[in-house]
Amino acid sequence: MIFVCLFGVVSNFAILLVIIATKTMRNNHYFLIGNLAFNDCLLSFIMSITLLTPILTTFTGKVPGPPVIGRIVCSLKSQNAVFSTIKNSAMIISLIAVERYFAVMFPIFYQHHVTKKTCSNVTGILWIYSCTLFIIKDYFSIKVENNFCSQDYTNAISVFFGTVNVIDYITVQLLIPIFCYCCIAWKISLKISKSGYNYPKLNIFEA
């Protein structure tokens, strides 16, 4: 499993380098693709470290060393960072769907108003939002007591942010991409029907 994670780090980092090095890819769409590649690279890196955290603990389950190190190890063992990074990846995919929606459905508006600065600001807000949710949830749900990790997801703060995650999943990560890509498919099919091009029909019963 750790080799898969390391492959994810290398492959996503390679995609990021290609986007940075290629001038024709320096547009809004590939900027978002680059953000997704960076997030997935970070996800693979965090997962590889998470898989190694049992090595840092003793057979009794104690976490090593100073409180700061113990806190990091407990956070990795809880996999809060992994789930937060996966959530951020899904939100970037939703943002790509919205960007494609405006590019196809409203091309003139897209050319004049959807600039690189707009994409940078939106992705920046998205990263800040995801990091803030992770820090608050991790702070209130993970504790280190006597070098042992303890988790409490029943307190009011953890329940609240768990509810926010569910709402995010239903709206931002599920409904918005489905709506955007359905509209894009409808627009493409409409253009094909107006063009009058007749695709050859395939009869599967012909010999």
PDB file of C-alpha atoms in Angstrom:
ATOM      1  CA  MET A   1       0.000   0.000   0.000  1.00  0.00           C
ATOM      2  CA  ILE A   2       2.804   2.397   0.818  1.00  0.00           C
ATOM      3  CA  PHE A   3       4.245   1.895  -2.691  1.00  0.00           C
ATOM      4  CA  VAL A   4       0.886   2.963  -4.157  1.00  0.00           C
ATOM      5  CA  CYS A   5       1.000   6.116  -2.023  1.00  0.00           C
ATOM      6  CA  LEU A   6       4.570   6.873  -3.118  1.00  0.00           C
ATOM      7  CA  PHE A   7       3.541   6.334  -6.761  1.00  0.00           C
ATOM      8  CA  GLY A   8       0.704   8.818  -6.176  1.00  0.00           C
ATOM      9  CA  VAL A   9       3.196  11.386  -4.854  1.00  0.00           C
ATOM     10  CA  VAL A  10       5.542  10.983  -7.837  1.00  0.00           C
ATOM     11  CA  SER A  11       2.837  10.870 -10.542  1.00  0.00           C
ATOM     12  CA  ASN A  12       0.881  13.876  -9.253  1.00  0.00           C
ATOM     13  CA  PHE A  13       4.097  15.844  -8.772  1.00  0.00           C
ATOM     14  CA  ALA A  14       5.020  15.015 -12.390  1.00  0.00           C
ATOM     15  CA  ILE A  15       1.618  16.307 -13.581  1.00  0.00           C
ATOM     16  CA  LEU A  16       2.209  19.497 -11.611  1.00  0.00           C
ATOM     17  CA  LEU A  17       5.639  19.983 -13.212  1.00  0.00           C
ATOM     18  CA  VAL A  18       4.206  19.436 -16.712  1.00  0.00           C
ATOM     19  CA  ILE A  19       1.509  22.073 -16.133  1.00  0.00           C
ATOM     20  CA  ILE A  20       4.055  24.560 -14.783  1.00  0.00           C
ATOM     21  CA  ALA A  21       6.537  23.930 -17.617  1.00  0.00           C
ATOM     22  CA  THR A  22       4.021  24.041 -20.502  1.00  0.00           C
ATOM     23  CA  LYS A  23       3.019  27.581 -21.488  1.00  0.00           C
ATOM     24  CA  THR A  24      -0.149  26.482 -23.323  1.00  0.00           C
ATOM     25  CA  MET A  25      -1.429  24.974 -20.069  1.00  0.00           C
ATOM     26  CA  ARG A  26      -1.252  28.236 -18.156  1.00  0.00           C
ATOM     27  CA  ASN A  27      -4.991  28.899 -18.201  1.00  0.00           C
ATOM     28  CA  ASN A  28      -7.891  28.669 -15.779  1.00  0.00           C
ATOM     29  CA  HIS A  29      -8.726  25.028 -16.450  1.00  0.00           C
ATOM     30  CA  TYR A  30      -5.203  23.707 -16.005  1.00  0.00           C
ATOM     31  CA  PHE A  31      -4.706  25.949 -12.987  1.00  0.00           C
ATOM     32  CA  LEU A  32      -7.521  24.013 -11.293  1.00  0.00           C
ATOM     33  CA  ILE A  33      -6.115  20.709 -12.575  1.00  0.00           C
ATOM     34  CA  GLY A  34      -2.779  21.721 -11.036  1.00  0.00           C
ATOM     35  CA  ASN A  35      -4.491  22.411  -7.720  1.00  0.00           C
ATOM     36  CA  LEU A  36      -6.084  18.963  -7.883  1.00  0.00           C
ATOM     37  CA  ALA A  37      -2.707  17.341  -8.668  1.00  0.00           C
ATOM     38  CA  PHE A  38      -1.083  19.196  -5.750  1.00  0.00           C
ATOM     39  CA  ASN A  39      -3.890  18.151  -3.400  1.00  0.00           C
ATOM     40  CA  ASP A  40      -3.651  14.509  -4.517  1.00  0.00           C
ATOM     41  CA  CYS A  41       0.133  14.635  -4.125  1.00  0.00           C
ATOM     42  CA  LEU A  42      -0.379  15.931  -0.588  1.00  0.00           C
ATOM     43  CA  LEU A  43      -3.000  13.236   0.035  1.00  0.00           C
ATOM     44  CA  SER A  44      -0.657  10.454  -1.092  1.00  0.00           C
ATOM     45  CA  PHE A  45       2.137  11.879   1.063  1.00  0.00           C
ATOM     46  CA  ILE A  46      -0.087  12.099   4.159  1.00  0.00           C
ATOM     47  CA  MET A  47      -1.383   8.562   3.580  1.00  0.00           C
ATOM     48  CA  SER A  48       2.181   7.214   3.298  1.00  0.00           C
ATOM     49  CA  ILE A  49       3.078   8.881   6.610  1.00  0.00           C
ATOM     50  CA  THR A  50      -0.154   7.598   8.179  1.00  0.00           C
ATOM     51  CA  LEU A  51       0.776   4.050   7.221  1.00  0.00           C
ATOM     52  CA  LEU A  52       4.127   4.513   8.983  1.00  0.00           C
ATOM     53  CA  THR A  53       2.690   5.909  12.241  1.00  0.00           C
ATOM     54  CA  PRO A  54       2.402   2.443  13.919  1.00  0.00           C
ATOM     55  CA  ILE A  55       6.205   2.296  13.780  1.00  0.00           C
ATOM     56  CA  LEU A  56       6.343   5.444  15.912  1.00  0.00           C
ATOM     57  CA  THR A  57       4.215   3.924  18.664  1.00  0.00           C
ATOM     58  CA  THR A  58       5.205   1.282  21.138  1.00  0.00           C
ATOM     59  CA  PHE A  59       3.451  -2.061  21.603  1.00  0.00           C
ATOM     60  CA  THR A  60       1.425  -0.495  24.428  1.00  0.00           C
ATOM     61  CA  GLY A  61       0.023   2.145  22.078  1.00  0.00           C
ATOM     62  CA  LYS A  62       1.945   5.052  23.591  1.00  0.00           C
ATOM     63  CA  VAL A  63       3.026   7.921  21.366  1.00  0.00           C
ATOM     64  CA  PRO A  64       6.652   9.039  21.547  1.00  0.00           C
ATOM     65  CA  GLY A  65       8.440  12.083  22.809  1.00  0.00           C
ATOM     66  CA  PRO A  66       7.281  15.680  23.288  1.00  0.00           C
ATOM     67  CA  PRO A  67       3.577  16.662  23.296  1.00  0.00           C
ATOM     68  CA  VAL A  68       3.856  18.270  19.841  1.00  0.00           C
ATOM     69  CA  ILE A  69       5.163  15.044  18.260  1.00  0.00           C
ATOM     70  CA  GLY A  70       2.565  13.011  20.122  1.00  0.00           C
ATOM     71  CA  ARG A  71      -0.178  15.333  18.906  1.00  0.00           C
ATOM     72  CA  ILE A  72       0.927  14.955  15.269  1.00  0.00           C
ATOM     73  CA  VAL A  73       1.126  11.167  15.577  1.00  0.00           C
ATOM     74  CA  CYS A  74      -2.373  11.013  17.114  1.00  0.00           C
ATOM     75  CA  SER A  75      -3.758  13.219  14.351  1.00  0.00           C
ATOM     76  CA  LEU A  76      -2.251  10.949  11.712  1.00  0.00           C
ATOM     77  CA  LYS A  77      -3.555   7.817  13.455  1.00  0.00           C
ATOM     78  CA  SER A  78      -7.069   9.281  13.525  1.00  0.00           C
ATOM     79  CA  GLN A  79      -6.828   9.882   9.741  1.00  0.00           C
ATOM     80  CA  ASN A  80      -8.503  13.295  10.075  1.00  0.00           C
ATOM     81  CA  ALA A  81      -5.885  14.760   7.732  1.00  0.00           C
ATOM     82  CA  VAL A  82      -6.544  12.037   5.147  1.00  0.00           C
ATOM     83  CA  PHE A  83     -10.306  12.596   5.168  1.00  0.00           C
ATOM     84  CA  SER A  84      -9.898  16.385   5.050  1.00  0.00           C
ATOM     85  CA  THR A  85      -7.584  16.119   2.030  1.00  0.00           C
ATOM     86  CA  ILE A  86     -10.028  13.767   0.273  1.00  0.00           C
ATOM     87  CA  LYS A  87     -12.799  16.285   0.972  1.00  0.00           C
ATOM     88  CA  ASN A  88     -10.690  19.100  -0.491  1.00  0.00           C
ATOM     89  CA  SER A  89     -10.006  16.984  -3.583  1.00  0.00           C
ATOM     90  CA  ALA A  90     -13.741  16.460  -4.104  1.00  0.00           C
ATOM     91  CA  MET A  91     -14.376  20.194  -3.719  1.00  0.00           C
ATOM     92  CA  ILE A  92     -11.712  21.028  -6.318  1.00  0.00           C
ATOM     93  CA  ILE A  93     -13.368  18.557  -8.707  1.00  0.00           C
ATOM     94  CA  SER A  94     -16.662  20.397  -8.093  1.00  0.00           C
ATOM     95  CA  LEU A  95     -14.913  23.688  -8.828  1.00  0.00           C
ATOM     96  CA  ILE A  96     -13.587  22.257 -12.104  1.00  0.00           C
ATOM     97  CA  ALA A  97     -17.167  21.256 -12.992  1.00  0.00           C
ATOM     98  CA  VAL A  98     -18.379  24.819 -12.331  1.00  0.00           C
ATOM     99  CA  GLU A  99     -15.519  26.259 -14.397  1.00  0.00           C
ATOM    100  CA  ARG A 100     -16.389  23.958 -17.328  1.00  0.00           C
ATOM    101  CA  TYR A 101     -20.075  24.861 -16.921  1.00  0.00           C
ATOM    102  CA  PHE A 102     -19.406  28.580 -17.454  1.00  0.00           C
ATOM    103  CA  ALA A 103     -16.920  27.877 -20.265  1.00  0.00           C
ATOM    104  CA  VAL A 104     -19.504  25.845 -22.234  1.00  0.00           C
ATOM    105  CA  MET A 105     -22.821  27.461 -21.259  1.00  0.00           C
ATOM    106  CA  PHE A 106     -21.722  31.130 -21.104  1.00  0.00           C
ATOM    107  CA  PRO A 107     -18.514  31.447 -23.197  1.00  0.00           C
ATOM    108  CA  ILE A 108     -18.626  35.253 -23.549  1.00  0.00           C
ATOM    109  CA  PHE A 109     -19.143  35.770 -19.813  1.00  0.00           C
ATOM    110  CA  TYR A 110     -16.410  33.222 -19.145  1.00  0.00           C
ATOM    111  CA  GLN A 111     -13.863  34.987 -21.369  1.00  0.00           C
ATOM    112  CA  HIS A 112     -14.435  38.405 -19.778  1.00  0.00           C
ATOM    113  CA  HIS A 113     -15.115  37.614 -16.122  1.00  0.00           C
ATOM    114  CA  VAL A 114     -13.594  34.239 -15.229  1.00  0.00           C
ATOM    115  CA  THR A 115      -9.967  35.292 -14.991  1.00  0.00           C
ATOM    116  CA  LYS A 116      -6.909  33.690 -13.416  1.00  0.00           C
ATOM    117  CA  LYS A 117      -7.307  36.056 -10.475  1.00  0.00           C
ATOM    118  CA  THR A 118     -10.876  34.859  -9.958  1.00  0.00           C
ATOM    119  CA  CYS A 119      -9.779  31.205  -9.997  1.00  0.00           C
ATOM    120  CA  SER A 120      -6.898  31.995  -7.622  1.00  0.00           C
ATOM    121  CA  ASN A 121      -9.207  33.751  -5.169  1.00  0.00           C
ATOM    122  CA  VAL A 122     -11.820  30.974  -5.226  1.00  0.00           C
ATOM    123  CA  THR A 123      -9.261  28.172  -4.808  1.00  0.00           C
ATOM    124  CA  GLY A 124      -7.573  30.161  -2.029  1.00  0.00           C
ATOM    125  CA  ILE A 125     -10.892  30.449  -0.171  1.00  0.00           C
ATOM    126  CA  LEU A 126     -11.477  26.729  -0.704  1.00  0.00           C
ATOM    127  CA  TRP A 127      -8.064  25.798   0.744  1.00  0.00           C
ATOM    128  CA  ILE A 128      -8.555  28.102   3.748  1.00  0.00           C
ATOM    129  CA  TYR A 129     -12.022  26.640   4.354  1.00  0.00           C
ATOM    130  CA  SER A 130     -10.768  23.039   4.237  1.00  0.00           C
ATOM    131  CA  CYS A 131      -7.755  23.745   6.465  1.00  0.00           C
ATOM    132  CA  THR A 132      -9.906  25.622   8.994  1.00  0.00           C
ATOM    133  CA  LEU A 133     -12.396  22.751   9.219  1.00  0.00           C
ATOM    134  CA  PHE A 134      -9.563  20.259   9.698  1.00  0.00           C
ATOM    135  CA  ILE A 135      -7.807  22.293  12.425  1.00  0.00           C
ATOM    136  CA  ILE A 136     -10.984  22.934  14.430  1.00  0.00           C
ATOM    137  CA  LYS A 137     -12.271  19.375  14.142  1.00  0.00           C
ATOM    138  CA  ASP A 138      -8.880  17.870  14.945  1.00  0.00           C
ATOM    139  CA  TYR A 139      -8.349  20.178  17.925  1.00  0.00           C
ATOM    140  CA  PHE A 140     -11.652  19.309  19.577  1.00  0.00           C
ATOM    141  CA  SER A 141     -11.757  15.589  18.729  1.00  0.00           C
ATOM    142  CA  ILE A 142      -8.164  14.412  19.362  1.00  0.00           C
ATOM    143  CA  LYS A 143      -6.509  14.467  22.787  1.00  0.00           C
ATOM    144  CA  VAL A 144      -3.169  13.173  24.105  1.00  0.00           C
ATOM    145  CA  GLU A 145      -3.399  11.962  27.689  1.00  0.00           C
ATOM    146  CA  ASN A 146      -0.406  10.321  29.379  1.00  0.00           C
ATOM    147  CA  ASN A 147       1.140   9.593  25.970  1.00  0.00           C
ATOM    148  CA  PHE A 148      -2.019   7.813  24.811  1.00  0.00           C
ATOM    149  CA  CYS A 149      -4.291   8.971  21.968  1.00  0.00           C
ATOM    150  CA  SER A 150      -7.961   9.510  22.743  1.00  0.00           C
ATOM    151  CA  GLN A 151     -10.731  10.448  20.332  1.00  0.00           C
ATOM    152  CA  ASP A 152     -14.019  12.127  21.125  1.00  0.00           C
ATOM    153  CA  TYR A 153     -16.402  12.758  18.229  1.00  0.00           C
ATOM    154  CA  THR A 154     -19.477  13.137  20.452  1.00  0.00           C
ATOM    155  CA  ASN A 155     -18.876  16.703  21.658  1.00  0.00           C
ATOM    156  CA  ALA A 156     -20.960  19.537  20.216  1.00  0.00           C
ATOM    157  CA  ILE A 157     -18.157  20.988  18.067  1.00  0.00           C
ATOM    158  CA  SER A 158     -17.330  17.653  16.416  1.00  0.00           C
ATOM    159  CA  VAL A 159     -21.023  16.909  15.802  1.00  0.00           C
ATOM    160  CA  PHE A 160     -21.530  20.371  14.270  1.00  0.00           C
ATOM    161  CA  PHE A 161     -18.600  20.050  11.862  1.00  0.00           C
ATOM    162  CA  GLY A 162     -19.638  16.489  11.053  1.00  0.00           C
ATOM    163  CA  THR A 163     -23.027  17.890  10.007  1.00  0.00           C
ATOM    164  CA  VAL A 164     -21.285  20.571   7.914  1.00  0.00           C
ATOM    165  CA  ASN A 165     -19.279  17.841   6.167  1.00  0.00           C
ATOM    166  CA  VAL A 166     -22.470  15.936   5.313  1.00  0.00           C
ATOM    167  CA  ILE A 167     -24.119  19.085   3.905  1.00  0.00           C
ATOM    168  CA  ASP A 168     -20.961  19.841   1.903  1.00  0.00           C
ATOM    169  CA  TYR A 169     -20.944  16.322   0.512  1.00  0.00           C
ATOM    170  CA  ILE A 170     -24.589  16.440  -0.628  1.00  0.00           C
ATOM    171  CA  THR A 171     -24.517  19.946  -2.115  1.00  0.00           C
ATOM    172  CA  VAL A 172     -20.989  20.920  -3.150  1.00  0.00           C
ATOM    173  CA  GLN A 173     -19.480  17.513  -3.867  1.00  0.00           C
ATOM    174  CA  LEU A 174     -22.491  15.702  -5.340  1.00  0.00           C
ATOM    175  CA  LEU A 175     -25.332  17.882  -6.646  1.00  0.00           C
ATOM    176  CA  ILE A 176     -23.256  20.709  -8.162  1.00  0.00           C
ATOM    177  CA  PRO A 177     -21.032  18.485 -10.395  1.00  0.00           C
ATOM    178  CA  ILE A 178     -24.067  16.438 -11.509  1.00  0.00           C
ATOM    179  CA  PHE A 179     -25.973  19.627 -12.407  1.00  0.00           C
ATOM    180  CA  CYS A 180     -23.001  21.178 -14.253  1.00  0.00           C
ATOM    181  CA  TYR A 181     -22.157  18.132 -16.345  1.00  0.00           C
ATOM    182  CA  CYS A 182     -25.829  17.445 -17.159  1.00  0.00           C
ATOM    183  CA  CYS A 183     -26.135  21.017 -18.469  1.00  0.00           C
ATOM    184  CA  ILE A 184     -22.937  20.608 -20.502  1.00  0.00           C
ATOM    185  CA  ALA A 185     -24.207  17.331 -21.989  1.00  0.00           C
ATOM    186  CA  TRP A 186     -27.534  19.020 -22.845  1.00  0.00           C
ATOM    187  CA  LYS A 187     -25.740  21.947 -24.536  1.00  0.00           C
ATOM    188  CA  ILE A 188     -23.535  19.618 -26.596  1.00  0.00           C
ATOM    189  CA  SER A 189     -26.486  17.449 -27.656  1.00  0.00           C
ATOM    190  CA  LEU A 190     -28.411  20.590 -28.631  1.00  0.00           C
ATOM    191  CA  LYS A 191     -25.539  21.793 -30.812  1.00  0.00           C
ATOM    192  CA  ILE A 192     -25.283  18.381 -32.466  1.00  0.00           C
ATOM    193  CA  SER A 193     -29.020  18.310 -33.212  1.00  0.00           C
ATOM    194  CA  LYS A 194     -28.918  21.845 -34.673  1.00  0.00           C
ATOM    195  CA  SER A 195     -25.935  21.006 -36.862  1.00  0.00           C
ATOM    196  CA  GLY A 196     -28.040  18.411 -38.682  1.00  0.00           C
ATOM    197  CA  TYR A 197     -25.309  15.782 -38.580  1.00  0.00           C
ATOM    198  CA  ASN A 198     -26.708  12.264 -38.625  1.00  0.00           C
ATOM    199  CA  TYR A 199     -24.592   9.682 -36.906  1.00  0.00           C
ATOM    200  CA  PRO A 200     -24.615   6.227 -38.568  1.00  0.00           C
ATOM    201  CA  LYS A 201     -26.933   3.824 -36.805  1.00  0.00           C
ATOM    202  CA  LEU A 202     -25.455   0.594 -35.646  1.00  0.00           C
ATOM    203  CA  ASN A 203     -27.575  -2.520 -35.975  1.00  0.00           C
ATOM    204  CA  ILE A 204     -26.217  -5.035 -33.495  1.00  0.00           C
ATOM    205  CA  PHE A 205     -28.294  -7.800 -35.078  1.00  0.00           C
ATOM    206  CA  GLU A 206     -26.549  -7.538 -38.452  1.00  0.00           C
ATOM    207  CA  ALA A 207     -24.114 -10.315 -39.225  1.00  0.00           C
TER     208      ALA A 207
END
